[in-house]
Amino acid sequence: MTEQKDRELYHWLRLIREFEGRISALDKQGKLSGGVYSGKGQEAVTVGFCHELRKDDWIFPLHRDLGAFLVKGSDPRRLMAQIFGRREGFSKGKDSYLHGGDLANGIFGATSMLGATLPVAAGMAFKFKIRKEDRVALAFFGEGASSRGDVHEAMNFAGVHKLPVVFVCENNFYAYSTPNELQFAVDDVADRAEGYGFKGDVVNGNDLHSVLKVARKAIDRARKGDGPTLVECKTYRYHGHSEHDRADYREAEEVITWESRDPLMLWEVYLEKKKYDAEAIRRETGERVRKIVDEAVAFAEASPPAEGPEAMEDLYAMPIDTEGH
Ligand SMILES: Cc1ncc(C[n+]2csc(CCOP(=O)(O)OP(=O)(O)O)c2C)c(N)n1
């Protein structure tokens, strides 16, 4: 890869970390309403997959995939306004982070029912196939969500129709406090792909190089019409399930072990080994992402909340007028 590309990928990793770090701090200051679900530690997954997508592809992120919005092209200022629940956010002040999609950038909003977006992703991929468009739908979900019936239906349907969809399981070892051994009886979630008639891959989700390689293959396969892939990324969330969860169900050693596999640190080692001026890249990137996040917070804080009557807007689709009226 070129130095420019290596720097660009580092920029995304750092921007997500800075953005989420700021949200955690704002939450502690009582400035946000609604839950905050930090993906700190999982950045290489969203960067690796979203970086390989085209603008006209669609993603279906869940509660811990805020980074996917940034890499797929959302304006950081509008994303922050969404998190503040302000009028300039995607939901125009009617919701916090969780359910806001950014339709102009091909990002479908999450639903509270985990896994319920996967059949929608399969449906969108079905549309692409019917229209003979070489576009891809990509759905993120946790290993906890993988136990839902919707997930089975989506994968089965996608396998039968060989749809251009990529299913990305972020296995961070805990669904809230439920560990893997109480979640599924197979070795890997990816083992299930065989039962649906398509390929399953397991990848180190903290190593951006590995994620990029698998992501490219899965996305190319979908785009070429060779059907779905289930990719399981083994990764770890440093924070608790949400900011109020101290995550006492984990051993300190386990957390430390994973922090020593930090995706940003690994990429910094790579930049050094490539003999770039890693120190300068680190400094310049840090300054740039801090500025982006400062501006996003200032924009969000200046954005007004919605007025009462606006609560009734955008609730229903306009009826389709078949009579030409
Ligand atoms: C169907 C459903 N069951 C339970 C919940 C409550 N809940 C929200 S997040 C969560 C943990 C999900 O774990 P996982 O899917 O592994 O994703 P992670 O939070 O680890 O990223 C639970 C149980 C929910 N939102 N939807």
CSV table of C-alpha atoms and ligand atoms in Angstrom, one decimal:
chain,number,residue,atom,x,y,z
A,1,MET,CA,0.0,0.0,0.0
A,2,THR,CA,1.1,3.6,-0.6
A,3,GLU,CA,2.1,5.9,2.3
A,4,GLN,CA,-0.9,8.0,1.5
A,5,LYS,CA,-3.3,5.1,2.0
A,6,ASP,CA,-1.5,4.0,5.1
A,7,ARG,CA,-1.9,7.5,6.6
A,8,GLU,CA,-5.5,7.6,5.5
A,9,LEU,CA,-6.3,4.4,7.3
A,10,TYR,CA,-4.6,5.7,10.4
A,11,HIS,CA,-6.6,8.9,10.2
A,12,TRP,CA,-9.9,6.9,10.3
A,13,LEU,CA,-8.7,4.8,13.3
A,14,ARG,CA,-7.7,7.9,15.2
A,15,LEU,CA,-10.8,9.9,14.3
A,16,ILE,CA,-13.1,7.1,15.5
A,17,ARG,CA,-11.1,6.8,18.8
A,18,GLU,CA,-11.2,10.6,19.3
A,19,PHE,CA,-14.8,10.9,18.4
A,20,GLU,CA,-15.9,8.1,20.8
A,21,GLY,CA,-13.6,9.3,23.5
A,22,ARG,CA,-15.2,12.7,23.4
A,23,ILE,CA,-18.7,11.2,23.5
A,24,SER,CA,-17.7,9.2,26.7
A,25,ALA,CA,-16.5,12.4,28.3
A,26,LEU,CA,-19.6,14.3,27.3
A,27,ASP,CA,-21.7,11.5,28.7
A,28,LYS,CA,-19.9,11.8,32.0
A,29,GLN,CA,-20.6,15.5,32.0
A,30,GLY,CA,-24.3,14.8,31.7
A,31,LYS,CA,-24.5,16.5,28.3
A,32,LEU,CA,-26.0,13.6,26.4
A,33,SER,CA,-29.3,11.8,26.8
A,34,GLY,CA,-29.6,8.1,25.9
A,35,GLY,CA,-27.1,5.3,26.2
A,36,VAL,CA,-23.5,5.5,24.9
A,37,TYR,CA,-22.1,2.2,23.6
A,38,SER,CA,-18.4,2.7,23.1
A,39,GLY,CA,-16.7,0.6,20.4
A,40,LYS,CA,-13.2,1.5,21.7
A,41,GLY,CA,-11.0,-1.3,20.8
A,42,GLN,CA,-13.0,-2.4,17.8
A,43,GLU,CA,-12.0,0.3,15.3
A,44,ALA,CA,-10.2,-1.9,12.9
A,45,VAL,CA,-13.4,-3.7,12.0
A,46,THR,CA,-15.4,-0.7,10.9
A,47,VAL,CA,-12.4,0.9,9.2
A,48,GLY,CA,-11.4,-2.3,7.3
A,49,PHE,CA,-14.9,-3.0,6.0
A,50,CYS,CA,-16.2,0.5,5.3
A,51,HIS,CA,-13.0,1.6,3.6
A,52,GLU,CA,-13.5,-1.1,1.0
A,53,LEU,CA,-17.0,-0.1,0.1
A,54,ARG,CA,-18.3,2.2,-2.6
A,55,LYS,CA,-20.4,5.3,-1.9
A,56,ASP,CA,-23.5,3.6,-3.5
A,57,ASP,CA,-23.2,0.5,-1.3
A,58,TRP,CA,-25.3,0.3,1.9
A,59,ILE,CA,-24.3,-0.5,5.4
A,60,PHE,CA,-26.5,-1.6,8.4
A,61,PRO,CA,-24.6,-0.7,11.6
A,62,LEU,CA,-25.7,-1.5,15.1
A,63,HIS,CA,-25.2,0.2,18.5
A,64,ARG,CA,-21.4,-0.1,18.7
A,65,ASP,CA,-20.6,0.8,15.1
A,66,LEU,CA,-20.4,4.6,15.3
A,67,GLY,CA,-17.1,4.5,13.4
A,68,ALA,CA,-18.9,3.0,10.4
A,69,PHE,CA,-20.8,6.3,9.9
A,70,LEU,CA,-17.6,8.3,9.8
A,71,VAL,CA,-15.8,6.0,7.3
A,72,LYS,CA,-18.8,5.6,5.1
A,73,GLY,CA,-19.0,9.4,4.7
A,74,SER,CA,-21.2,10.9,7.3
A,75,ASP,CA,-20.5,14.5,8.2
A,76,PRO,CA,-19.0,14.4,11.7
A,77,ARG,CA,-20.9,17.5,12.7
A,78,ARG,CA,-24.3,16.0,11.8
A,79,LEU,CA,-23.3,12.8,13.5
A,80,MET,CA,-22.5,14.7,16.7
A,81,ALA,CA,-25.7,16.6,16.4
A,82,GLN,CA,-27.5,13.3,16.2
A,83,ILE,CA,-25.8,12.2,19.4
A,84,PHE,CA,-26.9,15.4,21.1
A,85,GLY,CA,-30.4,14.8,19.9
A,86,ARG,CA,-30.5,18.1,18.0
A,87,ARG,CA,-32.3,19.4,15.0
A,88,GLU,CA,-29.2,19.2,12.7
A,89,GLY,CA,-28.9,15.4,13.4
A,90,PHE,CA,-30.1,12.8,11.0
A,91,SER,CA,-33.3,12.3,13.0
A,92,LYS,CA,-33.8,16.0,13.2
A,93,GLY,CA,-33.9,16.0,17.0
A,94,LYS,CA,-36.3,13.1,17.4
A,95,ASP,CA,-33.8,10.6,18.6
A,96,SER,CA,-30.3,10.1,20.0
A,97,TYR,CA,-27.5,8.2,18.4
A,98,LEU,CA,-29.0,4.8,18.3
A,99,HIS,CA,-31.6,4.8,15.6
A,100,GLY,CA,-30.4,7.5,13.2
A,101,GLY,CA,-29.5,6.4,9.7
A,102,ASP,CA,-27.8,8.6,7.2
A,103,LEU,CA,-29.7,7.7,4.1
A,104,ALA,CA,-27.8,10.1,1.8
A,105,ASN,CA,-24.6,8.1,2.6
A,106,GLY,CA,-26.1,4.6,2.4
A,107,ILE,CA,-26.4,4.1,6.1
A,108,PHE,CA,-29.5,2.4,7.5
A,109,GLY,CA,-30.5,3.3,11.0
A,110,ALA,CA,-30.2,0.6,13.7
A,111,THR,CA,-33.3,-0.9,15.4
A,112,SER,CA,-33.5,-1.7,19.1
A,113,MET,CA,-34.3,-5.3,18.3
A,114,LEU,CA,-30.9,-6.6,17.7
A,115,GLY,CA,-30.6,-8.6,14.5
A,116,ALA,CA,-33.7,-7.2,12.9
A,117,THR,CA,-31.7,-5.2,10.4
A,118,LEU,CA,-30.1,-8.3,8.9
A,119,PRO,CA,-33.3,-9.3,6.9
A,120,VAL,CA,-33.5,-5.7,5.7
A,121,ALA,CA,-29.9,-5.9,4.5
A,122,ALA,CA,-30.8,-9.2,2.7
A,123,GLY,CA,-33.8,-7.5,1.2
A,124,MET,CA,-31.7,-4.6,0.0
A,125,ALA,CA,-29.2,-7.0,-1.6
A,126,PHE,CA,-32.2,-8.8,-3.2
A,127,LYS,CA,-33.2,-5.5,-4.8
A,128,PHE,CA,-29.7,-4.9,-6.1
A,129,LYS,CA,-29.8,-8.4,-7.6
A,130,ILE,CA,-33.2,-7.9,-9.3
A,131,ARG,CA,-32.1,-4.6,-10.7
A,132,LYS,CA,-28.8,-6.1,-11.9
A,133,GLU,CA,-26.9,-3.4,-10.0
A,134,ASP,CA,-23.4,-4.4,-8.8
A,135,ARG,CA,-23.9,-2.9,-5.3
A,136,VAL,CA,-23.3,-4.5,-2.0
A,137,ALA,CA,-25.2,-4.5,1.3
A,138,LEU,CA,-23.1,-5.0,4.5
A,139,ALA,CA,-24.6,-5.7,7.9
A,140,PHE,CA,-22.7,-5.5,11.2
A,141,PHE,CA,-23.9,-7.4,14.3
A,142,GLY,CA,-22.6,-8.8,17.6
A,143,GLU,CA,-22.3,-12.4,18.5
A,144,GLY,CA,-25.2,-11.8,20.9
A,145,ALA,CA,-27.4,-10.7,18.0
A,146,SER,CA,-26.3,-13.9,16.1
A,147,SER,CA,-28.6,-15.9,18.4
A,148,ARG,CA,-31.7,-14.2,17.1
A,149,GLY,CA,-34.1,-15.9,14.7
A,150,ASP,CA,-34.0,-12.9,12.3
A,151,VAL,CA,-30.3,-13.6,11.7
A,152,HIS,CA,-31.0,-17.2,10.7
A,153,GLU,CA,-33.8,-16.1,8.3
A,154,ALA,CA,-31.6,-13.4,6.7
A,155,MET,CA,-28.7,-15.7,6.2
A,156,ASN,CA,-30.8,-18.6,4.9
A,157,PHE,CA,-32.6,-16.3,2.4
A,158,ALA,CA,-29.3,-14.7,1.3
A,159,GLY,CA,-27.8,-18.2,0.8
A,160,VAL,CA,-30.7,-19.5,-1.2
A,161,HIS,CA,-30.7,-16.5,-3.6
A,162,LYS,CA,-26.9,-15.9,-3.6
A,163,LEU,CA,-27.4,-12.3,-2.6
A,164,PRO,CA,-24.7,-9.6,-2.7
A,165,VAL,CA,-24.5,-9.2,1.1
A,166,VAL,CA,-21.7,-9.4,3.6
A,167,PHE,CA,-22.5,-10.3,7.2
A,168,VAL,CA,-19.9,-9.0,9.6
A,169,CYS,CA,-20.1,-10.4,13.1
A,170,GLU,CA,-18.1,-8.4,15.7
A,171,ASN,CA,-17.4,-11.1,18.3
A,172,ASN,CA,-16.2,-9.1,21.3
A,173,PHE,CA,-16.7,-12.1,23.6
A,174,TYR,CA,-19.6,-10.6,25.7
A,175,ALA,CA,-23.2,-9.7,24.9
A,176,TYR,CA,-23.6,-7.4,27.8
A,177,SER,CA,-22.4,-9.9,30.5
A,178,THR,CA,-23.1,-13.1,28.6
A,179,PRO,CA,-19.9,-14.9,27.5
A,180,ASN,CA,-19.4,-16.8,24.3
A,181,GLU,CA,-19.8,-20.2,25.9
A,182,LEU,CA,-23.3,-19.3,27.0
A,183,GLN,CA,-24.1,-17.8,23.6
A,184,PHE,CA,-23.4,-20.5,21.1
A,185,ALA,CA,-22.4,-24.2,21.1
A,186,VAL,CA,-20.2,-24.1,18.0
A,187,ASP,CA,-16.5,-23.1,18.0
A,188,ASP,CA,-17.0,-20.0,15.9
A,189,VAL,CA,-20.0,-18.1,14.8
A,190,ALA,CA,-18.6,-18.3,11.2
A,191,ASP,CA,-19.1,-22.1,11.3
A,192,ARG,CA,-22.7,-21.4,10.7
A,193,ALA,CA,-22.1,-20.2,7.2
A,194,GLU,CA,-21.7,-23.7,5.9
A,195,GLY,CA,-25.3,-24.5,7.0
A,196,TYR,CA,-26.5,-21.6,4.8
A,197,GLY,CA,-24.4,-22.7,1.8
A,198,PHE,CA,-21.8,-19.9,1.7
A,199,LYS,CA,-18.4,-19.1,3.0
A,200,GLY,CA,-17.5,-18.2,6.6
A,201,ASP,CA,-14.2,-16.6,7.6
A,202,VAL,CA,-12.7,-15.9,11.0
A,203,VAL,CA,-10.3,-13.0,11.3
A,204,ASN,CA,-8.3,-11.1,13.9
A,205,GLY,CA,-10.5,-8.0,14.2
A,206,ASN,CA,-7.8,-6.0,15.8
A,207,ASP,CA,-5.4,-6.3,12.9
A,208,LEU,CA,-6.4,-3.9,10.2
A,209,HIS,CA,-4.4,-5.7,7.6
A,210,SER,CA,-6.2,-8.9,8.2
A,211,VAL,CA,-9.6,-7.2,8.2
A,212,LEU,CA,-8.9,-5.4,5.0
A,213,LYS,CA,-7.8,-8.6,3.2
A,214,VAL,CA,-11.0,-10.5,4.2
A,215,ALA,CA,-13.2,-7.5,3.6
A,216,ARG,CA,-11.9,-7.1,0.1
A,217,LYS,CA,-12.5,-10.7,-0.7
A,218,ALA,CA,-16.0,-10.8,0.7
A,219,ILE,CA,-17.1,-7.5,-0.9
A,220,ASP,CA,-15.6,-8.6,-4.3
A,221,ARG,CA,-17.4,-11.9,-4.1
A,222,ALA,CA,-20.7,-10.2,-3.4
A,223,ARG,CA,-20.2,-7.6,-6.2
A,224,LYS,CA,-19.3,-10.3,-8.7
A,225,GLY,CA,-22.5,-12.2,-8.0
A,226,ASP,CA,-20.8,-15.1,-6.1
A,227,GLY,CA,-23.1,-14.6,-3.1
A,228,PRO,CA,-22.8,-13.8,0.6
A,229,THR,CA,-20.0,-14.2,3.1
A,230,LEU,CA,-20.2,-14.4,6.9
A,231,VAL,CA,-17.0,-12.9,8.4
A,232,GLU,CA,-16.5,-13.2,12.2
A,233,CYS,CA,-14.1,-10.6,13.6
A,234,LYS,CA,-12.6,-11.6,17.0
A,235,THR,CA,-12.2,-8.3,18.8
A,236,TYR,CA,-12.8,-6.7,22.2
A,237,ARG,CA,-14.6,-3.7,23.7
A,238,TYR,CA,-12.5,-2.0,26.3
A,239,HIS,CA,-15.5,-0.3,28.0
A,240,GLY,CA,-18.5,-1.9,29.6
A,241,HIS,CA,-21.6,-2.7,27.6
A,242,SER,CA,-22.6,1.0,27.9
A,243,GLU,CA,-21.0,3.7,30.0
A,244,HIS,CA,-22.9,2.8,33.2
A,245,ASP,CA,-21.6,-0.8,33.1
A,246,ARG,CA,-18.4,-1.4,35.1
A,247,ALA,CA,-18.0,-4.8,33.4
A,248,ASP,CA,-17.0,-6.5,36.7
A,249,TYR,CA,-17.8,-9.8,35.0
A,250,ARG,CA,-14.4,-9.6,33.2
A,251,GLU,CA,-11.0,-10.3,34.7
A,252,ALA,CA,-8.6,-7.4,34.7
A,253,GLU,CA,-5.9,-9.6,33.1
A,254,GLU,CA,-8.2,-10.3,30.2
A,255,VAL,CA,-8.8,-6.6,29.5
A,256,ILE,CA,-5.1,-5.9,29.7
A,257,THR,CA,-4.3,-8.7,27.3
A,258,TRP,CA,-6.6,-7.2,24.8
A,259,GLU,CA,-5.4,-3.7,25.3
A,260,SER,CA,-2.0,-5.0,24.4
A,261,ARG,CA,-3.4,-5.9,21.0
A,262,ASP,CA,-4.8,-2.5,20.4
A,263,PRO,CA,-5.6,-1.9,16.8
A,264,LEU,CA,-4.2,1.7,16.7
A,265,MET,CA,-1.0,0.6,18.4
A,266,LEU,CA,-0.6,-2.2,15.9
A,267,TRP,CA,-1.0,0.2,13.0
A,268,GLU,CA,1.5,2.6,14.6
A,269,VAL,CA,4.0,-0.2,14.8
A,270,TYR,CA,3.4,-0.9,11.1
A,271,LEU,CA,3.9,2.8,10.2
A,272,GLU,CA,7.3,2.7,12.1
A,273,LYS,CA,8.4,-0.6,10.4
A,274,LYS,CA,7.6,1.0,7.0
A,275,LYS,CA,10.2,3.7,8.0
A,276,TYR,CA,7.8,6.6,7.7
A,277,ASP,CA,8.1,9.5,10.0
A,278,ALA,CA,5.7,7.8,12.4
A,279,GLU,CA,6.1,10.4,15.2
A,280,ALA,CA,5.1,13.2,12.8
A,281,ILE,CA,2.2,11.2,11.4
A,282,ARG,CA,1.0,10.5,15.0
A,283,ARG,CA,1.2,14.2,15.9
A,284,GLU,CA,-0.3,15.6,12.7
A,285,THR,CA,-3.1,13.1,12.7
A,286,GLY,CA,-3.8,13.7,16.4
A,287,GLU,CA,-4.1,17.5,15.8
A,288,ARG,CA,-6.3,17.0,12.8
A,289,VAL,CA,-8.8,14.6,14.4
A,290,ARG,CA,-9.1,16.8,17.5
A,291,LYS,CA,-10.0,19.7,15.4
A,292,ILE,CA,-12.6,17.8,13.5
A,293,VAL,CA,-14.2,16.6,16.8
A,294,ASP,CA,-13.9,20.1,18.4
A,295,GLU,CA,-15.8,21.5,15.5
A,296,ALA,CA,-18.4,18.7,15.6
A,297,VAL,CA,-19.1,19.3,19.2
A,298,ALA,CA,-19.4,23.1,18.7
A,299,PHE,CA,-21.7,22.6,15.8
A,300,ALA,CA,-23.9,20.1,17.8
A,301,GLU,CA,-24.1,22.4,20.8
A,302,ALA,CA,-25.1,25.3,18.6
A,303,SER,CA,-27.8,23.3,16.9
A,304,PRO,CA,-31.3,23.9,18.5
A,305,PRO,CA,-33.5,21.1,19.8
A,306,ALA,CA,-36.6,20.4,17.8
A,307,GLU,CA,-39.8,22.4,18.5
A,308,GLY,CA,-42.8,20.5,19.7
A,309,PRO,CA,-44.8,20.3,16.5
A,310,GLU,CA,-41.7,18.9,14.6
A,311,ALA,CA,-42.3,15.7,16.6
A,312,MET,CA,-45.2,14.9,14.2
A,313,GLU,CA,-43.1,15.3,11.1
A,314,ASP,CA,-41.5,12.5,9.0
A,315,LEU,CA,-43.5,9.8,10.9
A,316,TYR,CA,-45.3,8.3,8.0
A,317,ALA,CA,-44.3,8.0,4.3
A,318,MET,CA,-46.5,10.1,2.0
A,319,PRO,CA,-49.1,8.0,0.3
A,320,ILE,CA,-48.1,7.1,-3.3
A,321,ASP,CA,-50.4,9.0,-5.6
A,322,THR,CA,-51.2,6.7,-8.5
A,323,GLU,CA,-53.9,9.0,-10.0
A,324,GLY,CA,-51.6,11.8,-10.7
A,325,HIS,CA,-53.1,14.2,-8.1
B,1,LIG,C1,-33.5,-8.8,20.6
B,1,LIG,C2,-32.8,-8.0,21.7
B,1,LIG,N1,-32.5,-8.6,22.9
B,1,LIG,C3,-31.9,-8.0,23.9
B,1,LIG,C4,-31.6,-6.6,23.7
B,1,LIG,C5,-30.9,-5.9,24.9
B,1,LIG,N2,-29.5,-5.7,24.5
B,1,LIG,C6,-29.0,-4.6,23.9
B,1,LIG,S1,-27.4,-4.7,23.5
B,1,LIG,C7,-27.3,-6.2,24.1
B,1,LIG,C8,-26.0,-7.0,24.0
B,1,LIG,C9,-25.7,-7.4,22.6
B,1,LIG,O1,-24.5,-8.1,22.5
B,1,LIG,P1,-23.9,-8.3,21.0
B,1,LIG,O2,-24.9,-8.5,20.0
B,1,LIG,O3,-22.8,-9.3,21.2
B,1,LIG,O4,-23.2,-6.8,20.7
B,1,LIG,P2,-22.2,-6.0,21.6
B,1,LIG,O5,-23.1,-5.2,22.5
B,1,LIG,O6,-21.3,-7.0,22.3
B,1,LIG,O7,-21.5,-5.2,20.6
B,1,LIG,C10,-28.5,-6.6,24.6
B,1,LIG,C11,-28.7,-7.9,25.3
B,1,LIG,C12,-31.9,-6.0,22.5
B,1,LIG,N3,-31.6,-4.7,22.2
B,1,LIG,N4,-32.5,-6.7,21.5
